[in-house]
Coordinates of C-alpha atoms in Angstrom, one line a residue:
X1 CA 113.3 -42.3 13.8
X2 CA 111.5 -42.9 17.0
X3 CA 110.8 -39.4 18.2
X4 CA 113.4 -39.4 21.1
X5 CA 113.7 -35.5 21.2
X6 CA 111.2 -33.5 23.5
X7 CA 109.5 -32.2 20.3
X8 CA 110.0 -32.1 16.5
X9 CA 111.3 -28.6 15.6
X10 CA 111.9 -27.1 12.2
X11 CA 115.4 -27.9 10.8
X12 CA 116.3 -24.3 10.8
X13 CA 115.8 -23.7 14.5
X14 CA 118.9 -22.6 16.3
X15 CA 119.3 -22.6 20.1
X16 CA 120.3 -19.2 21.5
X17 CA 123.4 -19.1 23.5
X18 CA 123.2 -19.0 27.1
X19 CA 123.7 -15.7 29.0
X20 CA 123.3 -14.3 32.5
X21 CA 119.5 -13.6 32.1
X22 CA 118.4 -17.1 32.6
X23 CA 118.3 -18.3 28.8
X24 CA 118.7 -22.0 29.4
X25 CA 115.9 -22.0 31.9
X26 CA 113.7 -20.1 29.6
X27 CA 114.5 -22.7 26.8
X28 CA 113.6 -25.6 29.2
X29 CA 110.4 -23.8 30.2
X30 CA 109.4 -23.2 26.6
X31 CA 110.0 -26.9 25.6
X32 CA 107.9 -28.0 28.6
X33 CA 105.1 -25.5 27.6
X34 CA 105.2 -26.9 24.1
X35 CA 104.9 -30.5 25.2
X36 CA 102.0 -29.5 27.6
X37 CA 100.3 -27.6 24.7
X38 CA 100.5 -30.7 22.5
X39 CA 98.8 -32.8 25.3
X40 CA 96.1 -30.3 25.9
X41 CA 95.3 -29.5 22.4
X42 CA 95.7 -33.2 21.3
X43 CA 98.0 -32.3 18.5
X44 CA 101.4 -33.2 17.4
X45 CA 104.1 -31.8 15.3
X46 CA 105.0 -33.1 11.8
X47 CA 108.0 -32.5 9.5
X48 CA 108.7 -33.8 6.1
X49 CA 112.1 -33.4 4.1
X50 CA 110.5 -33.9 0.6
X51 CA 113.8 -34.7 -1.1
X52 CA 114.7 -37.8 0.9
X53 CA 111.6 -38.8 2.2
X54 CA 112.4 -38.4 5.9
X55 CA 109.5 -37.7 8.3
X56 CA 109.9 -36.5 11.9
X57 CA 107.0 -36.8 14.2
X58 CA 107.0 -35.3 17.9
X59 CA 106.6 -37.8 20.7
X60 CA 103.0 -36.8 21.2
X61 CA 102.2 -37.2 17.5
X62 CA 103.5 -40.8 17.7
X63 CA 101.3 -41.5 20.8
X64 CA 98.2 -40.1 18.8
X65 CA 99.1 -42.5 16.0
X66 CA 99.7 -45.3 18.5
X67 CA 103.0 -45.9 17.3
X68 CA 105.8 -47.3 19.8
X69 CA 108.4 -47.1 17.0
X70 CA 108.7 -45.2 13.8
X71 CA 111.3 -45.4 11.1
X72 CA 111.1 -41.8 10.0
X73 CA 110.1 -42.7 6.3
X74 CA 107.2 -41.0 4.4
X75 CA 106.0 -44.2 2.9
X76 CA 105.8 -45.5 6.5
X77 CA 103.6 -42.6 7.5
X78 CA 101.3 -43.1 4.6
X79 CA 100.7 -46.8 5.6
X80 CA 99.1 -45.5 8.9
X81 CA 96.5 -43.6 6.8
X82 CA 93.3 -45.6 6.4
X83 CA 93.2 -47.2 3.1
X84 CA 89.9 -45.5 2.1
X85 CA 91.5 -41.9 2.5
X86 CA 95.1 -42.8 1.4
X87 CA 94.8 -42.1 -2.3
X88 CA 92.6 -39.0 -1.8
X89 CA 95.3 -37.6 0.7
X90 CA 98.2 -38.4 -1.7
X91 CA 96.6 -36.8 -4.5
X92 CA 95.7 -33.6 -2.5
X93 CA 99.4 -33.3 -1.4
X94 CA 100.7 -33.9 -4.9
X95 CA 98.5 -31.3 -6.4
X96 CA 99.3 -28.8 -3.6
X97 CA 103.1 -29.2 -4.2
X98 CA 102.6 -29.0 -8.1
X99 CA 100.6 -25.9 -7.7
X100 CA 103.3 -24.5 -5.1
X101 CA 100.7 -23.9 -2.5
X102 CA 102.0 -22.3 0.6
X103 CA 99.5 -23.6 3.1
X104 CA 97.8 -26.9 2.9
X105 CA 94.9 -28.2 5.0
X106 CA 93.5 -31.8 5.0
X107 CA 91.5 -34.1 7.0
X108 CA 91.8 -37.8 7.0
X109 CA 91.4 -41.0 9.2
X110 CA 94.3 -43.2 10.5
X111 CA 94.5 -46.6 11.7
X112 CA 96.2 -46.5 15.2
X113 CA 99.3 -48.7 15.3
X114 CA 98.6 -50.2 18.9
X115 CA 94.8 -51.0 18.8
X116 CA 93.9 -50.7 15.0
X117 CA 91.1 -48.1 15.9
X118 CA 90.2 -45.5 13.5
X119 CA 90.7 -41.8 14.4
X120 CA 90.1 -38.6 12.5
X121 CA 93.1 -36.2 12.0
X122 CA 93.1 -32.7 10.8
X123 CA 96.2 -31.5 9.4
X124 CA 97.6 -28.1 8.6
X125 CA 100.9 -27.8 6.8
X126 CA 103.3 -25.0 5.7
X127 CA 105.4 -25.7 2.5
X128 CA 108.8 -24.4 1.9
X129 CA 110.2 -24.2 -1.6
X130 CA 113.8 -24.1 -2.6
X131 CA 116.2 -24.1 -5.4
X132 CA 116.2 -22.4 -8.9
X133 CA 113.0 -24.3 -9.9
X134 CA 111.3 -23.3 -6.5
X135 CA 110.7 -27.0 -5.9
X136 CA 109.2 -28.2 -2.5
X137 CA 111.9 -28.9 -0.1
X138 CA 110.3 -29.1 3.3
X139 CA 106.8 -29.5 4.8
X140 CA 106.1 -28.5 8.5
X141 CA 102.9 -28.5 10.4
X142 CA 100.6 -30.2 13.0
X143 CA 98.2 -33.2 13.1
X144 CA 95.2 -32.6 15.4
X145 CA 93.1 -35.4 16.6
X146 CA 89.4 -34.2 15.8
X147 CA 87.8 -37.6 16.4
X148 CA 85.5 -36.3 19.1
X149 CA 84.7 -33.2 17.2
X150 CA 83.7 -35.3 14.1
X151 CA 81.4 -37.3 16.4
X152 CA 80.1 -34.1 17.9
X153 CA 79.5 -32.8 14.4
X154 CA 77.3 -35.8 13.5
X155 CA 75.2 -35.2 16.6
X156 CA 75.0 -31.5 15.9
X157 CA 73.5 -32.0 12.3
X158 CA 70.3 -33.7 14.0
X159 CA 69.4 -30.5 15.9
X160 CA 66.4 -28.6 14.8
X161 CA 66.6 -24.9 13.4
X162 CA 63.2 -24.2 14.8
X163 CA 61.8 -24.9 18.3
X164 CA 58.1 -24.1 17.5
X165 CA 57.0 -27.7 17.7
X166 CA 59.2 -29.7 20.0
X167 CA 57.6 -33.0 19.9
X168 CA 57.7 -33.1 16.0
X169 CA 61.2 -31.6 16.1
X170 CA 62.5 -34.2 18.5
X171 CA 61.1 -37.0 16.4
X172 CA 62.9 -35.8 13.4
X173 CA 66.1 -35.5 15.4
X174 CA 65.8 -38.9 16.7
X175 CA 65.1 -40.2 13.1
X176 CA 68.2 -38.2 11.8
X177 CA 70.4 -39.5 14.5
X178 CA 69.3 -43.0 13.8
X179 CA 70.1 -42.7 10.1
X180 CA 73.5 -41.3 10.9
X181 CA 74.4 -44.1 13.3
X182 CA 73.2 -46.6 10.6
X183 CA 75.5 -44.8 8.0
X184 CA 78.5 -44.9 10.5
X185 CA 77.8 -48.5 11.3
X186 CA 77.5 -49.5 7.6
X187 CA 80.9 -47.7 6.9
X188 CA 82.4 -49.6 9.8
X189 CA 80.9 -53.0 8.5
X190 CA 82.2 -52.1 5.0
X191 CA 85.6 -51.5 6.4
X192 CA 85.7 -54.6 8.4
X193 CA 84.6 -56.8 5.6
X194 CA 87.3 -55.2 3.3
X195 CA 89.8 -55.9 5.9
X196 CA 88.6 -59.4 6.6
X197 CA 88.6 -60.4 2.8
X198 CA 92.0 -58.5 2.4
X199 CA 93.7 -60.7 5.1
X200 CA 92.2 -63.7 3.8
X201 CA 93.2 -63.0 0.2
X202 CA 96.7 -61.8 1.1
X203 CA 97.4 -64.9 3.3
X204 CA 96.7 -67.4 0.4
X205 CA 97.2 -65.5 -2.7
X206 CA 101.0 -65.6 -3.0
X207 CA 101.2 -69.4 -2.3
X208 CA 98.0 -70.2 -4.3
X209 CA 99.4 -68.3 -7.5
X210 CA 102.8 -70.0 -7.1
X211 CA 100.9 -73.4 -7.2
X212 CA 98.7 -72.3 -10.1
X213 CA 101.7 -71.2 -12.1
X214 CA 103.2 -74.6 -11.7
X215 CA 99.9 -76.4 -12.4
X216 CA 99.0 -74.3 -15.5
X217 CA 102.7 -74.5 -16.7
X218 CA 102.7 -78.3 -16.4
X219 CA 99.5 -78.5 -18.4
X220 CA 100.8 -76.2 -21.1
X221 CA 103.8 -78.4 -21.4
X222 CA 101.7 -81.4 -21.8
X223 CA 99.9 -79.6 -24.6
X224 CA 103.1 -78.7 -26.4
X225 CA 104.1 -82.4 -26.5
X226 CA 100.8 -83.6 -27.6
X227 CA 101.6 -82.9 -31.2
X228 CA 104.6 -85.4 -30.9
X229 CA 102.1 -88.3 -30.1
X230 CA 100.5 -90.4 -32.8
X231 CA 96.8 -89.9 -33.1
X232 CA 94.7 -92.6 -31.2
X233 CA 91.7 -92.6 -28.8
X234 CA 94.2 -92.3 -25.8
X235 CA 95.9 -89.2 -27.5
X236 CA 92.2 -87.7 -27.8
X237 CA 91.4 -88.6 -24.0
X238 CA 94.6 -86.9 -23.0
X239 CA 93.7 -83.8 -24.9
X240 CA 90.3 -83.7 -23.3
X241 CA 91.8 -84.2 -19.9
X242 CA 94.3 -81.4 -20.5
X243 CA 91.5 -79.0 -21.6
X244 CA 89.5 -79.8 -18.4
X245 CA 92.4 -79.3 -16.3
X246 CA 93.3 -76.0 -18.0
X247 CA 89.7 -74.7 -17.6
X248 CA 89.7 -75.7 -13.8
X249 CA 93.0 -74.0 -13.2
X250 CA 91.9 -70.9 -15.0
X251 CA 88.8 -70.6 -13.0
X252 CA 90.6 -70.9 -9.7
X253 CA 93.1 -68.1 -10.9
X254 CA 90.0 -66.0 -11.7
X255 CA 88.6 -66.4 -8.2
X256 CA 91.7 -65.3 -6.6
X257 CA 91.9 -62.4 -9.0
X258 CA 88.4 -61.3 -8.2
X259 CA 88.9 -61.6 -4.4
X260 CA 91.9 -59.4 -4.7
X261 CA 89.9 -56.9 -6.7
X262 CA 87.2 -56.7 -4.1
X263 CA 89.9 -56.1 -1.3
X264 CA 91.7 -53.6 -3.5
X265 CA 94.9 -55.6 -3.6
X266 CA 95.1 -55.8 -7.4
X267 CA 98.0 -54.0 -9.2
X268 CA 96.7 -51.4 -11.4
X269 CA 98.5 -49.9 -14.4
X270 CA 96.3 -46.8 -15.1
X271 CA 96.7 -44.9 -18.3
X272 CA 94.4 -42.0 -19.7
X273 CA 91.3 -43.7 -21.3
X274 CA 88.9 -42.7 -23.9
X275 CA 85.9 -44.6 -22.6
X276 CA 84.1 -44.0 -26.0
X277 CA 86.8 -45.7 -28.0
X278 CA 86.9 -48.5 -25.4
X279 CA 83.3 -49.3 -25.4
X280 CA 83.0 -49.1 -29.1
X281 CA 85.9 -51.6 -29.4
X282 CA 84.0 -54.0 -27.1
X283 CA 80.7 -54.1 -28.8
X284 CA 81.4 -57.1 -31.2
X285 CA 82.9 -59.1 -28.2
X286 CA 79.7 -58.3 -26.3
X287 CA 77.4 -59.4 -29.0
X288 CA 79.2 -62.7 -29.4
X289 CA 79.3 -63.2 -25.5
X290 CA 75.5 -62.2 -24.9
X291 CA 74.0 -64.1 -27.8
X292 CA 71.4 -63.2 -30.5
X293 CA 68.6 -62.9 -28.2
X294 CA 70.0 -59.7 -26.6
X295 CA 70.6 -56.5 -28.6
X296 CA 73.5 -54.3 -27.8
X297 CA 73.3 -50.4 -28.1
X298 CA 75.7 -47.7 -27.2
X299 CA 75.0 -44.1 -26.5
X300 CA 78.2 -42.3 -26.5
X301 CA 78.5 -38.7 -25.7
X302 CA 80.5 -36.4 -28.1
X303 CA 83.5 -34.6 -26.4
X304 CA 83.9 -37.1 -23.6
X305 CA 86.5 -36.3 -21.1
X306 CA 89.4 -38.8 -20.6
X307 CA 89.4 -40.8 -17.4
X308 CA 92.5 -42.4 -15.8
X309 CA 92.2 -46.1 -14.9
X310 CA 93.5 -49.6 -15.7
X311 CA 92.0 -50.3 -19.3
X312 CA 92.2 -54.1 -18.8
X313 CA 90.3 -53.9 -15.5
X314 CA 87.7 -51.4 -16.9
X315 CA 87.1 -53.9 -19.8
X316 CA 86.7 -56.6 -17.5
X317 CA 84.3 -54.6 -15.3
X318 CA 81.9 -53.9 -18.3
X319 CA 82.0 -57.4 -19.4
X320 CA 81.2 -58.5 -16.0
X321 CA 78.2 -56.1 -15.9
X322 CA 77.2 -57.3 -19.4
X323 CA 77.2 -61.1 -18.3
X324 CA 75.1 -60.1 -15.2
X325 CA 72.6 -58.1 -17.4
X326 CA 72.4 -61.2 -19.7
X327 CA 71.5 -63.6 -16.8
X328 CA 68.9 -61.2 -15.9
X329 CA 67.3 -61.3 -19.3
X330 CA 66.6 -65.1 -19.7
X331 CA 64.2 -64.5 -22.4
X332 CA 66.2 -61.8 -24.3
X333 CA 66.3 -58.0 -24.1
X334 CA 68.4 -55.0 -24.7
X335 CA 71.6 -54.0 -23.2
X336 CA 72.5 -50.4 -23.3
X337 CA 75.9 -48.8 -22.6
X338 CA 76.0 -45.0 -22.1
X339 CA 78.9 -42.6 -21.6
X340 CA 78.7 -39.0 -20.3
X341 CA 80.4 -36.2 -18.5
X342 CA 79.2 -35.5 -15.1
X343 CA 79.7 -33.5 -11.9
X344 CA 79.1 -35.0 -8.5
X345 CA 78.5 -32.1 -6.0
X346 CA 78.8 -31.9 -2.3
X347 CA 75.0 -32.6 -1.7
X348 CA 75.2 -35.9 -3.6
X349 CA 78.6 -37.3 -2.1
X350 CA 77.5 -36.3 1.5
X351 CA 74.7 -38.9 1.3
X352 CA 77.2 -41.9 1.3
X353 CA 79.1 -43.4 4.1
X354 CA 82.2 -44.3 1.9
X355 CA 84.4 -41.3 1.0
X356 CA 83.6 -39.8 -2.4
X357 CA 85.3 -36.8 -3.6
X358 CA 83.0 -34.0 -5.2
X359 CA 84.1 -33.1 -8.7
X360 CA 84.1 -33.9 -12.5
X361 CA 83.7 -37.7 -13.4
X362 CA 83.4 -39.7 -16.7
X363 CA 80.2 -41.8 -16.4
X364 CA 79.7 -45.2 -17.9
X365 CA 76.3 -46.6 -17.4
X366 CA 75.1 -50.2 -18.2
X367 CA 71.4 -50.7 -18.5
X368 CA 69.4 -53.8 -19.0
X369 CA 65.7 -54.6 -19.6
X370 CA 65.8 -57.6 -17.2
X371 CA 64.0 -58.6 -13.9
X372 CA 65.5 -55.9 -11.8
X373 CA 66.5 -56.0 -8.1
X374 CA 64.7 -55.5 -4.8
X375 CA 66.1 -53.0 -2.4
X376 CA 67.4 -55.6 -0.1
X377 CA 69.3 -57.2 -3.1
X378 CA 70.7 -53.7 -4.0
X379 CA 72.1 -53.4 -0.5
X380 CA 74.1 -56.7 -0.6
X381 CA 74.9 -56.6 -4.4
X382 CA 78.6 -55.6 -3.8
X383 CA 79.2 -58.1 -1.1
X384 CA 81.6 -60.9 -2.0
X385 CA 80.0 -64.3 -2.7
X386 CA 76.5 -62.9 -2.5
X387 CA 74.4 -64.1 -5.5
X388 CA 70.7 -64.5 -6.3
X389 CA 71.7 -67.2 -8.9
X390 CA 71.2 -70.9 -8.5
X391 CA 74.0 -72.9 -7.0
X392 CA 76.7 -73.5 -9.5
X393 CA 75.5 -70.6 -11.7
X394 CA 77.7 -67.9 -10.2
X395 CA 80.5 -67.2 -7.7
X396 CA 79.0 -64.0 -6.4
X397 CA 82.2 -62.2 -7.1
X398 CA 81.3 -60.2 -10.3
X399 CA 79.9 -57.2 -8.9
X400 CA 82.3 -57.1 -5.9
X401 CA 85.2 -57.1 -8.4
X402 CA 83.7 -54.2 -10.2
X403 CA 83.2 -52.3 -6.9
X404 CA 86.9 -53.0 -5.8
X405 CA 88.3 -51.9 -9.0
X406 CA 86.2 -48.7 -9.1
X407 CA 87.0 -47.6 -5.6
X408 CA 90.7 -48.4 -5.9
X409 CA 90.6 -46.1 -8.9
X410 CA 89.2 -43.4 -6.7
X411 CA 85.9 -43.7 -8.4
X412 CA 82.2 -44.3 -7.3
X413 CA 79.6 -46.8 -8.4
X414 CA 75.9 -47.0 -7.8
X415 CA 72.9 -49.4 -8.7
X416 CA 69.4 -48.2 -9.8
X417 CA 66.9 -50.9 -10.2
X418 CA 63.3 -51.8 -9.7
X419 CA 61.7 -55.3 -9.9
X420 CA 60.4 -55.9 -13.4
X421 CA 61.9 -52.7 -14.6
X422 CA 65.5 -53.6 -15.3
X423 CA 68.7 -52.2 -13.8
X424 CA 71.2 -49.5 -14.3
X425 CA 74.6 -49.6 -12.9
X426 CA 76.7 -46.4 -13.1
X427 CA 80.5 -46.4 -12.8
X428 CA 82.1 -43.0 -12.3
X429 CA 85.8 -42.6 -12.8
X430 CA 87.6 -39.2 -12.1
X431 CA 88.1 -37.0 -15.0
X432 CA 91.8 -37.1 -16.1
X433 CA 92.8 -33.4 -16.7
X434 CA 96.1 -33.9 -18.6
X435 CA 94.6 -33.4 -22.0
X436 CA 97.9 -33.8 -23.8
X437 CA 98.2 -37.4 -22.6
X438 CA 96.9 -40.2 -24.6
X439 CA 96.3 -43.9 -23.7
X440 CA 98.6 -46.0 -25.8
X441 CA 97.4 -49.0 -27.6
X442 CA 98.1 -52.3 -25.7
X443 CA 100.4 -54.5 -27.4
X444 CA 99.2 -58.1 -27.4
X445 CA 101.8 -60.7 -26.5
X446 CA 103.3 -62.6 -29.5
X447 CA 103.2 -66.4 -29.4
X448 CA 106.2 -68.0 -28.0
X449 CA 107.1 -69.8 -31.3
X450 CA 108.4 -66.3 -32.7
X451 CA 109.8 -65.2 -29.2
X452 CA 112.7 -67.6 -28.8
X453 CA 116.1 -66.4 -27.5
X454 CA 119.5 -68.1 -27.9
X455 CA 122.2 -69.4 -25.7
X456 CA 124.2 -66.2 -25.8
X457 CA 121.5 -64.4 -23.7
X458 CA 121.5 -65.3 -20.0
X459 CA 118.6 -65.1 -17.7
X460 CA 119.0 -65.3 -13.9
X461 CA 115.9 -66.7 -12.1
X462 CA 115.6 -65.9 -8.4
X463 CA 112.6 -67.7 -6.7
X464 CA 112.3 -69.2 -3.3
X465 CA 109.7 -71.9 -4.3
X466 CA 111.5 -74.8 -5.6
X467 CA 108.8 -76.1 -7.9
X468 CA 108.2 -72.7 -9.4
X469 CA 111.8 -72.0 -9.9
X470 CA 112.4 -75.3 -11.6
X471 CA 109.3 -74.5 -13.7
X472 CA 110.6 -71.1 -14.7
X473 CA 114.0 -72.1 -15.5
X474 CA 112.7 -75.2 -17.7
X475 CA 110.4 -72.9 -19.6
X476 CA 113.3 -70.4 -20.3
X477 CA 115.8 -73.1 -21.4
X478 CA 113.1 -74.4 -23.7
X479 CA 112.9 -71.0 -25.3
X480 CA 116.7 -71.1 -25.8
X481 CA 118.1 -68.9 -23.2
X482 CA 121.1 -69.8 -20.9
X483 CA 119.6 -69.8 -17.4
X484 CA 121.1 -69.4 -13.9
X485 CA 118.9 -70.0 -10.9
X486 CA 119.0 -69.0 -7.0
X487 CA 116.7 -69.5 -4.2
X488 CA 117.1 -66.3 -2.5
X489 CA 118.6 -62.7 -3.1
X490 CA 121.9 -63.5 -1.3
X491 CA 122.5 -66.3 -3.8
X492 CA 121.3 -64.3 -6.7
X493 CA 123.9 -61.5 -5.9
X494 CA 126.6 -64.2 -5.4
X495 CA 125.9 -65.4 -9.0
X496 CA 125.7 -62.0 -10.4
X497 CA 129.2 -61.5 -8.9
X498 CA 130.7 -64.5 -10.5
X499 CA 129.0 -64.4 -13.9
X500 CA 129.2 -61.0 -15.8
X501 CA 127.1 -62.1 -18.8
X502 CA 123.5 -62.0 -17.2
X503 CA 121.4 -60.0 -19.4
X504 CA 118.0 -60.2 -17.4
X505 CA 117.1 -60.7 -13.7
X506 CA 113.7 -62.5 -13.3
X507 CA 113.0 -62.4 -9.7
X508 CA 109.9 -63.1 -7.3
X509 CA 109.2 -59.9 -5.0
X510 CA 108.1 -61.8 -1.9
X511 CA 111.1 -63.8 -0.5
X512 CA 112.4 -65.0 2.8
X513 CA 116.1 -64.3 4.0
X514 CA 115.9 -60.7 4.7
X515 CA 116.2 -59.5 1.1
X516 CA 113.0 -59.1 -1.1
X517 CA 112.8 -58.7 -4.8
X518 CA 113.0 -55.0 -4.9
X519 CA 116.1 -54.7 -2.6
X520 CA 117.9 -57.5 -4.9
X521 CA 117.0 -55.5 -8.1
X522 CA 118.2 -52.2 -6.6
X523 CA 121.5 -53.8 -5.5
X524 CA 122.0 -55.6 -8.9
X525 CA 121.2 -52.4 -10.9
X526 CA 123.8 -50.6 -8.7
X527 CA 126.4 -53.2 -9.8
X528 CA 125.3 -53.4 -13.3
X529 CA 123.1 -50.5 -14.7
X530 CA 122.5 -52.3 -17.9
X531 CA 120.8 -55.2 -16.4
X532 CA 117.0 -55.6 -17.1
X533 CA 114.8 -56.6 -14.4
X534 CA 111.4 -58.4 -14.6
X535 CA 109.4 -58.8 -11.3
X536 CA 106.9 -61.6 -10.7
X537 CA 104.5 -62.0 -7.8
X538 CA 101.0 -63.5 -6.8
X539 CA 100.4 -60.9 -4.1
X540 CA 100.4 -57.1 -4.8
X541 CA 100.8 -55.7 -1.2
X542 CA 104.6 -55.5 -1.5
X543 CA 107.6 -53.5 -2.2
X544 CA 107.0 -52.7 -6.0
X545 CA 103.2 -51.6 -5.7
X546 CA 102.2 -48.6 -3.8
X547 CA 98.5 -47.2 -3.4
X548 CA 97.5 -49.9 -5.9
X549 CA 99.8 -48.8 -8.6
X550 CA 103.0 -50.2 -9.9
X551 CA 106.2 -48.1 -9.2
X552 CA 107.3 -46.1 -12.3
X553 CA 109.5 -48.0 -14.6
X554 CA 108.8 -51.3 -13.1
X555 CA 108.0 -54.5 -15.3
X556 CA 105.9 -57.0 -13.6
X557 CA 104.6 -60.5 -14.8
X558 CA 101.8 -61.4 -12.5
X559 CA 101.3 -65.1 -11.4
X560 CA 100.0 -67.3 -12.7
X561 CA 101.7 -66.6 -16.0
X562 CA 101.6 -68.8 -19.2
X563 CA 104.5 -69.9 -21.4
X564 CA 103.6 -67.4 -24.2
X565 CA 103.4 -64.5 -21.6
X566 CA 106.8 -65.3 -20.2
X567 CA 108.3 -65.6 -23.7
X568 CA 106.9 -62.3 -24.9
X569 CA 107.9 -60.4 -21.7
X570 CA 111.4 -61.7 -21.6
X571 CA 111.8 -61.0 -25.3
X572 CA 110.3 -57.3 -24.9
X573 CA 112.8 -56.4 -22.2
X574 CA 115.8 -57.9 -23.9
X575 CA 114.9 -56.1 -27.2
X576 CA 114.7 -52.7 -25.5

């Protein structure tokens, strides 16, 4: 909705009937006073119907958000929240509703729709519960623009408690004010860097990953045909060329993946994680990767809490840190990985420009005995493409990938180092409080040789990129499936209407023509509830991923995907 009414009013409000005592005039006057009060108080009225996700915002609140138009959806409102605060606010609201809290207060930043500036909002809500289960039905409250108060608060912190020594006190005030300004500027610079890299990555990730899928698929196809050629020097050269091309394409895919990790656009599939078990399981891999000159030691805390994160990404982060540590120990040394339960208090988190929530965390610390870092290097260590290694020895994306993953997981990461004394990098992941949940073991994809289908099973491929569609259909036909193909959602629905034998829909998410993959899947499932759906995408800021996490029940094959990965995923879905 666009907020065309004079003000957003609770759904139960009824207008009193007119009478001879001037009721209509009083009603008009009350509405005018409400509008004036919102303008004077810099606040607006907010109402959320929890069941259907409908949100109503008063005209003045739309002005505070810089929105000329608003579609009245809860998800659309969440997209107005600054990305650093979005997960924190969502978790706060979900926890309050789960605990049946009557009154909820929160503060967060928004990105204004008209000029993209950051503004602080303070929210106060009343929650209504209804039904036999007393579930949340309606949330009503106000959002107040407190940007100026926030700025004033920063300035007030620099005032002195004592006036005895004015010169010394004024000097201290100026120093604190300068540090506060530096902190605010650093926070702004970090946000701008994140946005810049995010825009760059999002602009190229989808098309680039489409190209990589075709390139890697073509190379794999060559590899599967090589066994049919007689052994000869020419065949050996073809094998070497194929291996070089594969390595180059995989390195390109890794670069895109790391850029997306830093800009927090990777799709996460978080599960409860036992960090002790994960670290212990990685030890042999780390020893093989780091070489005999580096000893690997673990110090694992008994009774370690569970954390909630993407297990694959956490393994990748630890491996990245281990490889960085190896490069900092050219003559050998010791790598130590520790785990611990810890609590970050308000005094600690208040020191950082980036939002960090005080509370209980699971700590994973990686320590090396290497060359260490200078303070200036530590300041820039998480920046993308920053590296102290020689040209050709590193991309400068390893630590930025770790930073992006941890921050997207609502965690915290810090570096402690001195020149000549080694380095410790600490990852803090929020404690997962659902003690009954347990992280399931990950199933490794089976080789395509045992994952073949048959012509009685039909897969519909919907992909707008001609080359990628041809590649996907060719692989599925090679696996033995009957395959239909369509270039967009409308054509896909037309095929579903004429062919009732489709068992699985394999669709891209980002497509032209007014219908994306999610909308296609929803309509297809409405027509055929038994239809399996497998999404694929090279860019995660889309219709099936929200707040960095896959929608519940969604099956995704991220581009670029291999022949074996496609075969395993399709077989898995058709066998369920």
